[in-house]
């Protein structure tokens, strides 16, 4: 059973703080993704990584950075949190080269920036 | 620009009704279309579609893809209150250098099934 875990379920931070959101998957997946979900906007891709130390910008990378030093861990960093980054953040992972192509999601982190 | 549109955005039905959810897309180098069900937490996978005209079924749910007209439908028959959720459509386009897929998600359809 694939397991994707995220470090926090709920997080409250202040404007200007640096925020780390951690995601770990235990199935040796190559691809990992960070999304944010906002009402009426669906899931929007922030960054993705298709292998260790590789990262690509998604649709809304501004204000975010990522780190993939190990295959199982993909971190999302908010260098200086702002109130418009209050959202639900979802991490997902997927393996290459199979017929499945489904993404496995973590439980999500609800971040509130005050 | 890649785009996924879902309709309706919101739907309220009564138990026993049949519903059809729509997903249309414009994606570069299309590879697959996925349907997810999202309740309170993260989305759970329902179907993956890659070929036109082949229906996928799982219990009361079924889905089909039309790659010529660029859309997919998700059918739910004999709906139950437990079907109440947001249904997400995601379309995968091939990444540069054939290195996997990038997925674009639609906004979702919020389905409410009343007793």
Short mmCIF file of C-alpha atoms in Angstrom, two decimals:
data_model
loop_
_atom_site.label_atom_id
_atom_site.label_comp_id
_atom_site.label_asym_id
_atom_site.label_seq_id
_atom_site.Cartn_x
_atom_site.Cartn_y
_atom_site.Cartn_z
CA UNK A 1 0.00 0.00 0.00
CA UNK A 2 1.47 3.30 -1.10
CA UNK A 3 1.83 5.78 1.67
CA UNK A 4 2.37 9.49 1.25
CA UNK A 5 2.73 11.43 4.47
CA UNK A 6 2.87 15.14 5.14
CA UNK A 7 4.54 16.59 8.19
CA UNK A 8 1.62 18.64 9.49
CA UNK A 9 -2.15 18.49 9.09
CA UNK A 10 -2.71 22.03 10.31
CA UNK A 11 -0.26 24.91 10.45
CA UNK A 12 -0.67 28.53 11.49
CA UNK A 13 2.10 31.00 10.65
CA UNK A 14 2.57 34.75 10.62
CA UNK A 15 3.25 36.92 7.62
CA UNK A 16 6.95 36.97 6.79
CA UNK A 17 7.80 33.66 8.45
CA UNK A 18 9.67 30.95 6.59
CA UNK A 19 7.54 27.82 6.27
CA UNK A 20 8.61 24.27 5.47
CA UNK A 21 6.11 21.66 4.33
CA UNK A 22 7.53 18.16 4.20
CA UNK A 23 6.28 15.23 2.14
CA UNK A 24 7.57 11.66 2.34
CA UNK A 25 6.58 8.66 0.21
CA UNK A 26 7.60 5.09 0.89
CA UNK A 27 7.23 3.49 -2.55
CA UNK A 28 10.39 4.61 -4.31
CA UNK A 29 8.41 6.81 -6.70
CA UNK A 30 10.36 9.00 -9.08
CA UNK A 31 7.82 11.79 -9.53
CA UNK A 32 6.59 13.99 -6.72
CA UNK A 33 4.25 16.98 -6.87
CA UNK A 34 3.11 19.87 -4.72
CA UNK A 35 -0.36 21.35 -5.28
CA UNK A 36 -2.45 23.92 -3.55
CA UNK A 37 -6.20 23.70 -3.45
CA UNK A 38 -8.46 26.72 -3.14
CA UNK A 39 -12.26 26.90 -3.38
CA UNK A 40 -13.44 27.34 -6.95
CA UNK A 41 -9.93 26.96 -8.37
CA UNK A 42 -9.36 23.24 -8.00
CA UNK A 43 -5.89 21.84 -7.60
CA UNK A 44 -3.09 23.95 -9.00
CA UNK A 45 0.42 22.65 -9.49
CA UNK A 46 3.14 24.62 -7.70
CA UNK A 47 6.24 22.53 -8.40
CA UNK A 48 7.07 19.00 -9.38
CA UNK A 49 10.15 16.84 -9.34
CA UNK A 50 10.75 13.91 -11.60
CA UNK A 51 13.84 12.66 -9.81
CA UNK A 52 16.27 13.48 -7.03
CA UNK A 53 17.65 17.01 -7.24
CA UNK A 54 15.45 17.73 -10.25
CA UNK A 55 12.61 20.21 -10.07
CA UNK A 56 10.33 21.99 -12.49
CA UNK A 57 7.99 24.93 -12.00
CA UNK A 58 4.32 24.24 -12.22
CA UNK A 59 1.57 26.73 -12.87
CA UNK A 60 1.97 28.94 -9.78
CA UNK A 61 5.57 28.75 -8.50
CA UNK A 62 5.85 32.37 -7.40
CA UNK A 63 6.56 32.70 -3.69
CA UNK A 64 7.56 29.04 -3.35
CA UNK A 65 10.67 26.93 -3.70
CA UNK A 66 11.27 23.20 -3.35
CA UNK A 67 13.96 20.77 -2.36
CA UNK A 68 14.43 17.12 -3.35
CA UNK A 69 17.67 15.91 -1.80
CA UNK A 70 16.44 12.34 -1.32
CA UNK A 71 14.09 10.35 -3.50
CA UNK A 72 11.51 9.80 -0.79
CA UNK A 73 11.28 13.41 0.40
CA UNK A 74 9.98 16.51 -1.37
CA UNK A 75 9.87 19.75 0.59
CA UNK A 76 7.91 22.88 -0.21
CA UNK A 77 9.33 26.11 1.16
CA UNK A 78 7.62 29.45 1.59
CA UNK A 79 10.51 31.86 2.02
CA UNK A 80 8.35 34.66 3.41
CA UNK A 81 4.76 33.59 3.99
CA UNK A 82 1.97 35.91 2.91
CA UNK A 83 -1.75 35.85 3.64
CA UNK A 84 -2.56 34.87 0.05
CA UNK A 85 -0.69 31.63 0.65
CA UNK A 86 -3.35 30.50 3.10
CA UNK A 87 -4.55 27.30 1.46
CA UNK A 88 -4.69 23.51 1.54
CA UNK A 89 -1.41 22.03 0.30
CA UNK A 90 -1.40 18.56 -1.17
CA UNK A 91 1.62 16.43 -1.99
CA UNK A 92 1.45 13.55 -4.46
CA UNK A 93 3.81 10.93 -5.84
CA UNK A 94 3.80 8.72 -8.89
CA UNK A 95 6.06 6.16 -10.45
CA UNK A 96 7.30 6.32 -14.01
CA UNK A 97 6.84 3.77 -16.71
CA UNK A 98 3.82 1.87 -15.42
CA UNK A 99 0.38 1.67 -16.90
CA UNK A 100 -1.16 3.06 -13.72
CA UNK A 101 -0.18 6.70 -13.92
CA UNK A 102 -2.28 7.49 -10.90
CA UNK A 103 -0.97 9.96 -8.41
CA UNK A 104 -1.08 9.02 -4.75
CA UNK A 105 -1.89 11.91 -2.50
CA UNK A 106 -0.92 12.76 1.03
CA UNK A 107 -3.57 13.86 3.54
CA UNK A 108 -2.91 17.54 2.98
CA UNK A 109 -1.68 20.41 5.13
CA UNK A 110 -4.04 23.25 5.85
CA UNK A 111 -1.89 26.35 6.18
CA UNK A 112 -3.20 29.59 7.61
CA UNK A 113 -1.03 32.70 7.34
CA UNK A 114 -2.06 35.49 9.70
CA UNK B 1 -2.05 26.88 -22.34
CA UNK B 2 -3.26 23.54 -21.00
CA UNK B 3 -6.79 23.67 -19.65
CA UNK B 4 -9.31 21.33 -18.03
CA UNK B 5 -12.95 22.35 -17.67
CA UNK B 6 -15.52 20.48 -15.62
CA UNK B 7 -19.28 20.86 -15.64
CA UNK B 8 -21.42 21.33 -13.81
CA UNK B 9 -19.46 22.89 -10.98
CA UNK B 10 -22.15 21.92 -8.52
CA UNK B 11 -24.96 19.39 -8.61
CA UNK B 12 -27.66 18.38 -6.13
CA UNK B 13 -29.61 15.16 -6.65
CA UNK B 14 -31.68 12.70 -4.66
CA UNK B 15 -30.70 9.17 -3.79
CA UNK B 16 -31.37 6.80 -6.66
CA UNK B 17 -30.80 9.40 -9.36
CA UNK B 18 -28.23 8.90 -12.12
CA UNK B 19 -25.69 11.65 -12.70
CA UNK B 20 -23.27 12.46 -15.51
CA UNK B 21 -20.22 14.61 -14.83
CA UNK B 22 -18.34 16.18 -17.69
CA UNK B 23 -14.68 16.94 -18.25
CA UNK B 24 -13.29 18.63 -21.36
CA UNK B 25 -9.65 19.45 -21.95
CA UNK B 26 -7.00 21.07 -24.05
CA UNK B 27 -3.64 19.54 -23.21
CA UNK B 28 -0.42 19.35 -25.17
CA UNK B 29 0.72 15.77 -25.89
CA UNK B 30 -2.20 14.12 -24.13
CA UNK B 31 -1.40 10.82 -22.45
CA UNK B 32 -4.09 10.04 -19.89
CA UNK B 33 -7.17 11.31 -18.10
CA UNK B 34 -7.79 10.50 -14.47
CA UNK B 35 -10.88 10.81 -12.29
CA UNK B 36 -10.64 11.31 -8.53
CA UNK B 37 -13.16 11.47 -5.73
CA UNK B 38 -12.40 13.94 -2.96
CA UNK B 39 -14.28 13.94 0.29
CA UNK B 40 -12.83 15.63 3.33
CA UNK B 41 -9.20 14.88 2.75
CA UNK B 42 -7.00 14.09 -0.23
CA UNK B 43 -8.37 12.82 -3.55
CA UNK B 44 -8.75 9.08 -4.05
CA UNK B 45 -8.23 7.55 -7.45
CA UNK B 46 -11.22 6.25 -9.45
CA UNK B 47 -10.24 5.67 -13.08
CA UNK B 48 -7.51 6.19 -15.60
CA UNK B 49 -8.44 6.48 -19.27
CA UNK B 50 -6.05 6.46 -22.18
CA UNK B 51 -8.04 5.07 -25.12
CA UNK B 52 -11.17 6.40 -26.75
CA UNK B 53 -14.41 4.51 -26.52
CA UNK B 54 -13.40 1.97 -23.90
CA UNK B 55 -15.65 2.18 -20.86
CA UNK B 56 -14.18 1.64 -17.45
CA UNK B 57 -16.54 0.41 -14.74
CA UNK B 58 -16.34 0.04 -11.02
CA UNK B 59 -19.62 -0.82 -9.33
CA UNK B 60 -22.06 2.00 -9.96
CA UNK B 61 -19.40 4.24 -11.48
CA UNK B 62 -18.32 4.22 -15.09
CA UNK B 63 -16.30 6.49 -17.30
CA UNK B 64 -15.45 6.87 -20.96
CA UNK B 65 -13.08 9.01 -22.98
CA UNK B 66 -13.50 10.65 -26.39
CA UNK B 67 -10.06 11.73 -27.62
CA UNK B 68 -11.44 13.15 -30.83
CA UNK B 69 -13.83 15.54 -29.09
CA UNK B 70 -11.47 15.95 -26.10
CA UNK B 71 -13.80 15.06 -23.29
CA UNK B 72 -14.68 12.42 -20.75
CA UNK B 73 -17.78 11.66 -18.72
CA UNK B 74 -18.16 10.05 -15.34
CA UNK B 75 -21.50 8.33 -14.71
CA UNK B 76 -22.84 7.38 -11.32
CA UNK B 77 -26.02 5.29 -11.27
CA UNK B 78 -28.36 4.76 -8.33
CA UNK B 79 -26.60 7.48 -6.35
CA UNK B 80 -26.22 7.18 -2.58
CA UNK B 81 -25.52 9.81 0.07
CA UNK B 82 -22.00 8.38 0.32
CA UNK B 83 -21.36 9.53 -3.23
CA UNK B 84 -21.46 13.14 -2.03
CA UNK B 85 -18.01 14.54 -2.78
CA UNK B 86 -16.03 16.69 -5.17
CA UNK B 87 -15.13 14.80 -8.33
CA UNK B 88 -11.88 15.92 -9.92
CA UNK B 89 -10.73 15.36 -13.48
CA UNK B 90 -6.99 15.49 -14.20
CA UNK B 91 -5.36 15.29 -17.62
CA UNK B 92 -1.78 14.20 -18.15
CA UNK B 93 0.38 15.73 -20.85
CA UNK B 94 3.79 14.40 -21.73
CA UNK B 95 6.68 16.28 -20.20
CA UNK B 96 9.61 17.44 -22.35
CA UNK B 97 12.08 14.72 -23.25
CA UNK B 98 9.33 12.12 -22.70
CA UNK B 99 10.12 12.19 -19.01
CA UNK B 100 6.78 11.35 -17.46
CA UNK B 101 3.57 13.34 -17.38
CA UNK B 102 2.46 16.62 -15.94
CA UNK B 103 -1.13 16.70 -14.73
CA UNK B 104 -3.57 19.55 -15.04
CA UNK B 105 -6.57 19.40 -12.73
CA UNK B 106 -10.02 20.77 -13.36
CA UNK B 107 -11.90 22.77 -10.69
CA UNK B 108 -14.03 19.79 -9.72
CA UNK B 109 -17.76 19.08 -9.61
CA UNK B 110 -19.32 19.21 -6.17
CA UNK B 111 -21.99 16.51 -6.00
CA UNK B 112 -24.49 16.49 -3.16
CA UNK B 113 -26.79 13.48 -2.86
CA UNK B 114 -29.81 14.08 -0.64
CA UNK B 115 -31.62 11.24 1.14
#
